[in-house]
Structure formats: structure tokens, C-alpha cells
mmCIF file of C-alpha atoms in Angstrom:
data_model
loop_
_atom_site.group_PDB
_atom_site.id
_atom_site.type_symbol
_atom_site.label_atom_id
_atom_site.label_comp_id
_atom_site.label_asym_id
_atom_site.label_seq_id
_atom_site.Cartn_x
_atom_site.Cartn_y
_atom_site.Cartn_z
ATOM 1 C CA UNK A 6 24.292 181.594 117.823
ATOM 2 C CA UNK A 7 26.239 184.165 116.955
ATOM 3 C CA UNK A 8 29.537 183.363 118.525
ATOM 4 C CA UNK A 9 28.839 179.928 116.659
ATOM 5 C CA UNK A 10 28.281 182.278 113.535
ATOM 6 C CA UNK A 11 31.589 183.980 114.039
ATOM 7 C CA UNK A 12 34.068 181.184 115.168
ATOM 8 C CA UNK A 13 32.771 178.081 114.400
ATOM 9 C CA UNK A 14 34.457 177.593 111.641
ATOM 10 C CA UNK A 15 37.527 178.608 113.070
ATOM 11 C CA UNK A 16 37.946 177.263 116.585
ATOM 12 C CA UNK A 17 37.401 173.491 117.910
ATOM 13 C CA UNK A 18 33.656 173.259 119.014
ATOM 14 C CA UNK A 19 35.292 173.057 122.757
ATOM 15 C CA UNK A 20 36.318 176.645 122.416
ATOM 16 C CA UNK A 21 33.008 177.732 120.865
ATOM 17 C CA UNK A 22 30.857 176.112 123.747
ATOM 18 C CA UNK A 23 33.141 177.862 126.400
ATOM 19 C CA UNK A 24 32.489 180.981 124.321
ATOM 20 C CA UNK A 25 29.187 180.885 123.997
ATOM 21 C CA UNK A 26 28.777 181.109 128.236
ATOM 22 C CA UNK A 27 30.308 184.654 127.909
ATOM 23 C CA UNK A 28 29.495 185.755 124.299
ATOM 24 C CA UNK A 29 30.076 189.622 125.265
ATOM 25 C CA UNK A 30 33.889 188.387 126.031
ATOM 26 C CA UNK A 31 34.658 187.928 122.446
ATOM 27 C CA UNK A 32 35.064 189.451 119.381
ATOM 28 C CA UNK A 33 36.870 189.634 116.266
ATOM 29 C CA UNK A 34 38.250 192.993 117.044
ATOM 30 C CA UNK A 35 42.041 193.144 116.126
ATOM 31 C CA UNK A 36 44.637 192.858 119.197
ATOM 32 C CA UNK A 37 48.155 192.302 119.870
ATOM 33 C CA UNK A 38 48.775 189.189 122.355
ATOM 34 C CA UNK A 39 51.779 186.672 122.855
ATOM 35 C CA UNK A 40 50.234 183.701 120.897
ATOM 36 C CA UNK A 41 52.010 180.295 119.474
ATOM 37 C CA UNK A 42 51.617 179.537 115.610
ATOM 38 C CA UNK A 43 52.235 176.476 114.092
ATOM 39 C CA UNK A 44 53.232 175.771 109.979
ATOM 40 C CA UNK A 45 53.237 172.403 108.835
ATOM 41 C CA UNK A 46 53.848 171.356 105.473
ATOM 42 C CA UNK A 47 54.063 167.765 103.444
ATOM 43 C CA UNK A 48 56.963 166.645 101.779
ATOM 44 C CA UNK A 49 57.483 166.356 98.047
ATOM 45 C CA UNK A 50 53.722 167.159 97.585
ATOM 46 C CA UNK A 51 53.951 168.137 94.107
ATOM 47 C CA UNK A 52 55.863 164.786 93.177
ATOM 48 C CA UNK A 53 53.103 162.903 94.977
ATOM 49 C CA UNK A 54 50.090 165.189 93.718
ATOM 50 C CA UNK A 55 51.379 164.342 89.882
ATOM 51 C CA UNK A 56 51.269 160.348 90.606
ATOM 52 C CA UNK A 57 47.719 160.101 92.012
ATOM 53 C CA UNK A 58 44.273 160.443 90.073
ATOM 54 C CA UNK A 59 42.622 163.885 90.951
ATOM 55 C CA UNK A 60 39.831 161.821 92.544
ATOM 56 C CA UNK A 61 42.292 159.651 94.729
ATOM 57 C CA UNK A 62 44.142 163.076 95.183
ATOM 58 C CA UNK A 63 41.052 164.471 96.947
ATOM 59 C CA UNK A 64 40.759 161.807 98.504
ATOM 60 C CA UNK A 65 44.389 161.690 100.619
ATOM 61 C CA UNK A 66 44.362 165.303 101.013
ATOM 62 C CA UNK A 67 40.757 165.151 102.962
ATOM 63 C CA UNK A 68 41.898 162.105 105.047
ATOM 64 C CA UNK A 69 45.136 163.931 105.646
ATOM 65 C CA UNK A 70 43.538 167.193 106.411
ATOM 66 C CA UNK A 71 41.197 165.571 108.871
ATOM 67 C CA UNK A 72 43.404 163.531 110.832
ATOM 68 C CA UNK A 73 45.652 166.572 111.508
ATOM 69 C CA UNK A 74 42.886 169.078 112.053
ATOM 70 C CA UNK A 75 41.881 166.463 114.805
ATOM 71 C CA UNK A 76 45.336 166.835 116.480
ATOM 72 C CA UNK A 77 45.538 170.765 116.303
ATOM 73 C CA UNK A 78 41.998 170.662 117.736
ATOM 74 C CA UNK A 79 42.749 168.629 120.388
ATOM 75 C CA UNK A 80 44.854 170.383 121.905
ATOM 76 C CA UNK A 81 42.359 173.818 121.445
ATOM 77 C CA UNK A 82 44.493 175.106 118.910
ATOM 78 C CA UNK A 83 42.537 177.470 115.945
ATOM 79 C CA UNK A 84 43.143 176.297 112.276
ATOM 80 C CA UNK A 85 44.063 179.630 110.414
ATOM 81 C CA UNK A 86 43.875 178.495 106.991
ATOM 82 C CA UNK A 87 44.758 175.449 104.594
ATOM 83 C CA UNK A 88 47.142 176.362 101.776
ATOM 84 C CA UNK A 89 46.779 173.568 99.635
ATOM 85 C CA UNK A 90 48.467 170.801 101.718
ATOM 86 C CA UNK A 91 50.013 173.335 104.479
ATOM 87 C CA UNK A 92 47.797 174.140 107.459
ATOM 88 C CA UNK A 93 48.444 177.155 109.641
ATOM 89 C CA UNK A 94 47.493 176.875 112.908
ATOM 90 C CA UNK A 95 47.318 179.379 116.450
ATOM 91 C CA UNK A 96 46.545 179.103 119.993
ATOM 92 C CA UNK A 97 46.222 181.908 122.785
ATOM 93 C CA UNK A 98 42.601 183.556 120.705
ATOM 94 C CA UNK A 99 40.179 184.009 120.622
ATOM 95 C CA UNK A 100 40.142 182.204 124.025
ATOM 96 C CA UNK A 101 43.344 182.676 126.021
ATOM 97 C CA UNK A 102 45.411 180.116 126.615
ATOM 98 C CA UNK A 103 48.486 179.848 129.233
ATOM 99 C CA UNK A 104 49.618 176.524 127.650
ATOM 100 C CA UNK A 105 49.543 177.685 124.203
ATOM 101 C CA UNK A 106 53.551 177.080 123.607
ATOM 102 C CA UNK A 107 53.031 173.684 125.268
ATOM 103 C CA UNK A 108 50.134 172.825 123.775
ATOM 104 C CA UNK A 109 51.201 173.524 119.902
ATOM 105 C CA UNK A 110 54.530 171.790 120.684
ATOM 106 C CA UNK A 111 52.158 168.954 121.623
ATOM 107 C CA UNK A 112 50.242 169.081 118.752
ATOM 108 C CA UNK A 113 53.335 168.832 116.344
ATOM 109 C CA UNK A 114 54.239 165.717 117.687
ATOM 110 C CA UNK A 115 51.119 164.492 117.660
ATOM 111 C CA UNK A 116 51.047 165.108 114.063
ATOM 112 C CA UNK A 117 54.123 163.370 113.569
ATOM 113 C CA UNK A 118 52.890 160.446 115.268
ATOM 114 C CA UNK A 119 49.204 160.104 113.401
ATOM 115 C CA UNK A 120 51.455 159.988 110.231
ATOM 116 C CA UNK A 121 53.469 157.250 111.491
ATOM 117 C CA UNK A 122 50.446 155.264 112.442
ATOM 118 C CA UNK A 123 48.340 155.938 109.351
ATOM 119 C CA UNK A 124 50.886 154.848 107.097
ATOM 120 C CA UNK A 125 49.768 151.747 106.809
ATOM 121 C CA UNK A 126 46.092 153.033 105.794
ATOM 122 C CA UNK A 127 47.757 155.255 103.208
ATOM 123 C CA UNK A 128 49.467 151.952 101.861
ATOM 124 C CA UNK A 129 46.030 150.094 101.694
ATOM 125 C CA UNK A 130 44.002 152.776 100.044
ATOM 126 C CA UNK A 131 46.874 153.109 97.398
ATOM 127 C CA UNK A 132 48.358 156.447 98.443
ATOM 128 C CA UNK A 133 51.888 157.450 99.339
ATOM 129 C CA UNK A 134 53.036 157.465 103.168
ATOM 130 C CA UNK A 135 53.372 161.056 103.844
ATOM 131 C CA UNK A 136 55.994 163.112 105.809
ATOM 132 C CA UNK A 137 55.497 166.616 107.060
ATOM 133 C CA UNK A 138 57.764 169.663 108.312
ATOM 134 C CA UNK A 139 56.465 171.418 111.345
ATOM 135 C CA UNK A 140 57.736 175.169 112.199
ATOM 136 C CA UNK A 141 56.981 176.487 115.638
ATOM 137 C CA UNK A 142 57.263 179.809 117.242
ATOM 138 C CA UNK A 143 55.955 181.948 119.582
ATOM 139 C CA UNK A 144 55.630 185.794 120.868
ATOM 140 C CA UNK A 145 53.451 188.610 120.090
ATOM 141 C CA UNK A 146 51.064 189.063 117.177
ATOM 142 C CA UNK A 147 47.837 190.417 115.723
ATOM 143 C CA UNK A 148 45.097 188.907 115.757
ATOM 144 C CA UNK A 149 41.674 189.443 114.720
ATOM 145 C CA UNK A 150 39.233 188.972 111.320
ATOM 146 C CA UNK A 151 41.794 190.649 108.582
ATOM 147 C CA UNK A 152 40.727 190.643 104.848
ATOM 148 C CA UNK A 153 38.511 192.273 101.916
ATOM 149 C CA UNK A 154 34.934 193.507 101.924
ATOM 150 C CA UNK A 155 34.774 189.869 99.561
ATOM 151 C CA UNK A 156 36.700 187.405 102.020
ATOM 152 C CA UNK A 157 37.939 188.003 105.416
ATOM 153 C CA UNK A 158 39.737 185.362 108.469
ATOM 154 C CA UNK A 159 40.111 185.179 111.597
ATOM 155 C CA UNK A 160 43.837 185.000 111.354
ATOM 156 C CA UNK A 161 47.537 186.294 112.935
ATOM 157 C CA UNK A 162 50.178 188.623 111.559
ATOM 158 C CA UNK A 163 53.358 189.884 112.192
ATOM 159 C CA UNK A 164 57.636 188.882 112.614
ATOM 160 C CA UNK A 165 56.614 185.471 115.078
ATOM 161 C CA UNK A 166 54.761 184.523 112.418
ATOM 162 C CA UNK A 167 56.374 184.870 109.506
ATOM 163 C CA UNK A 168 59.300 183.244 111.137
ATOM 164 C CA UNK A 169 57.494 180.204 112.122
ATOM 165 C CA UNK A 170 56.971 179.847 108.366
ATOM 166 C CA UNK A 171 60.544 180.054 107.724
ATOM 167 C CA UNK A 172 60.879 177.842 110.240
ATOM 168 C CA UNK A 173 58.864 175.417 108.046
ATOM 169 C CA UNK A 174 61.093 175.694 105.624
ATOM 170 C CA UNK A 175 64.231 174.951 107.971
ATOM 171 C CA UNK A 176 62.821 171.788 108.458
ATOM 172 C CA UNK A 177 64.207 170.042 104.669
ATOM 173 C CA UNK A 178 67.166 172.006 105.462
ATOM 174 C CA UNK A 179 67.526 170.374 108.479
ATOM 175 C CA UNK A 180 65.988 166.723 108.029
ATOM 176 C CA UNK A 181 63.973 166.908 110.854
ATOM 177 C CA UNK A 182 60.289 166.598 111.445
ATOM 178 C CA UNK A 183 59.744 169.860 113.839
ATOM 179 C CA UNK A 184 61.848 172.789 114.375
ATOM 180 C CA UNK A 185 61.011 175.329 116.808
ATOM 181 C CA UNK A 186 62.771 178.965 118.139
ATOM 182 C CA UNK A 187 64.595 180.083 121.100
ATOM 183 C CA UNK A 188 61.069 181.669 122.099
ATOM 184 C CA UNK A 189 59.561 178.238 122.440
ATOM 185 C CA UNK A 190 62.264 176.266 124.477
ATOM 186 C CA UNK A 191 62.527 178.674 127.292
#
């Protein structure tokens, strides 16, 4: 129960489950480990926020949030946080992963693809098709539960991740759907 308590709403119920075998293992300490971050991001999302009905609005964004929390789960990866309609996402804690590059690459194009294939569903329910930029990188971070005596998250800082955010960014630069570093193709 209390692993549950401390990453269950962080980590896909997989991860908790394997977690709870070994609950001395884990904790929310802080530590520096190579880790993969993803930062995703949907297109003109002010332009599209202004046309739809707060209710429909909700809506979209819940569907949308859901379908791509699915895909970052998956593939064992930790959502970080939602920021409005960007989602921050890590893998490699609390449970290690050796795949974590692989497996967040995966999970980008996975997202990709689920918006391809709901677009249709977006068209029937009177909602916009959506596009996202994805931003990639990996290398060493912190991670651990960060915040105020008020709020705190289990969440990752340092340079990889704040360049996979710029990264993000790149991506209307660019016109492309993902764009990952050096770091990640090697």
C-alpha cells in the first residue's frame, strides 16, 4: 500500500505491481541516473481551444490526454506532469529501465500514430484533428519527489531535460512530428 500511495499516480500500474514485490527497493529519494524524457505538445492549441465550447473543450483534452497517457504507459514510461495540453513524460525511475531510449522513441511514434487513427473520432464528435510535436532526449538527470511543503512530484531536472523541451519547440521549426538528439540515435 504504500508504494501504491507513493507512485501510483505516477507510474503505469505495471511498474507499481513490480514495485510492490520489493517495496524496500524504492523510494522517492533524489538521484542522478541516465534517464530518457519525452515533451510533446499540440499544435495551434490556443486557436483550437478559442473555437470549441469549454464543455466540448474538456471534453477533447480528456480523450486526448487518455489516449496518449495509454501510449507512454505502454511502453512503462512515468507521466511527469500535464501542462495544459503538453505532457512530460520519463523512463529509467523509479524502476530502471535498459530500454528507456528505445522505449520513449517508441512511444512518440506511437503517439503519432493514435492521432492519425483517431482523427476520424475527433471529426465525429465535432472536434479538430489534432497534431503534436514530440522532443526527445536522453542522458543524466535528477530525479526524485521535488516541490513545496504545499505540492510536491515525482519529477526530473537538469540540461537533458530542458533540452528535450527545446527540442519540442524545434519541432514547428522543423515541420516534423518528432525530433530527437545526438544522445538518442547512437
Amino acid at each position: 500500500r504504500l508504494i501504491t500511495g507513493l507512485f501510483g499516480t505516477y507510474v503505469p500500474k505495471e511498474l507499481v505491481d513490480e514495485m510492490s514485490k520489493n517495496p524496500g527497493e524504492y523510494s522517492m529519494k533524489g538521484e542522478s541516473r541516465e534517464m530518457t524524457v519525452l515533451f510533446s505538445d499540440v499544435r495551434d492549441f490556443t486557436s483550437i481551444s478559442e473555437g470549441l465550447s469549454p464543455e466540448a473543450l474538456k471534453e477533447m483534452m480528456n480523450y486526448y490526454l487518455t489516449s496518449m497517457t495509454e501510449s507512454i504507459q505502454q511502453r512503462l514510461g512515468t507521466i511527469d506532469k500535464y501542462i495544459g495540453d503538453a505532457i512530460m513524460a520519463f523512463w529509467g525511475a523509479p524502476l530502471a529501465d535498459p530500454d528507456h531510449v528505445k522505449n520513449g522513441v517508441l512511444t512518440a511514434l506511437e503517439m503519432q500514430k493514435t492521432l492519425r487513427s483517431t482523427g476520424a473520432e475527433y471529426v465525429k464528435r465535432g472536434w479538430p484533428v489534432l497534431h503534436i510535436g514530440v522532443g526527445i532526449n536522453c542522458g543524466m538527470m535528477n530525479v526524485g519527489d521535488m516541490g513545496s511543503k504545499f505540492r510536491r512530484a515525482y519529477t526530473v531536472m537538469g540540461d537533458a531535460v530542458n533540452l528535450a523541451s527545446r527540442l519540442e519547440g524545434l519541432t514547428k521549426e522543423y515541420g516534423v512530428g518528432v525530433l530527437v538528439t545526438e544522445n538518442v540515435i547512437k
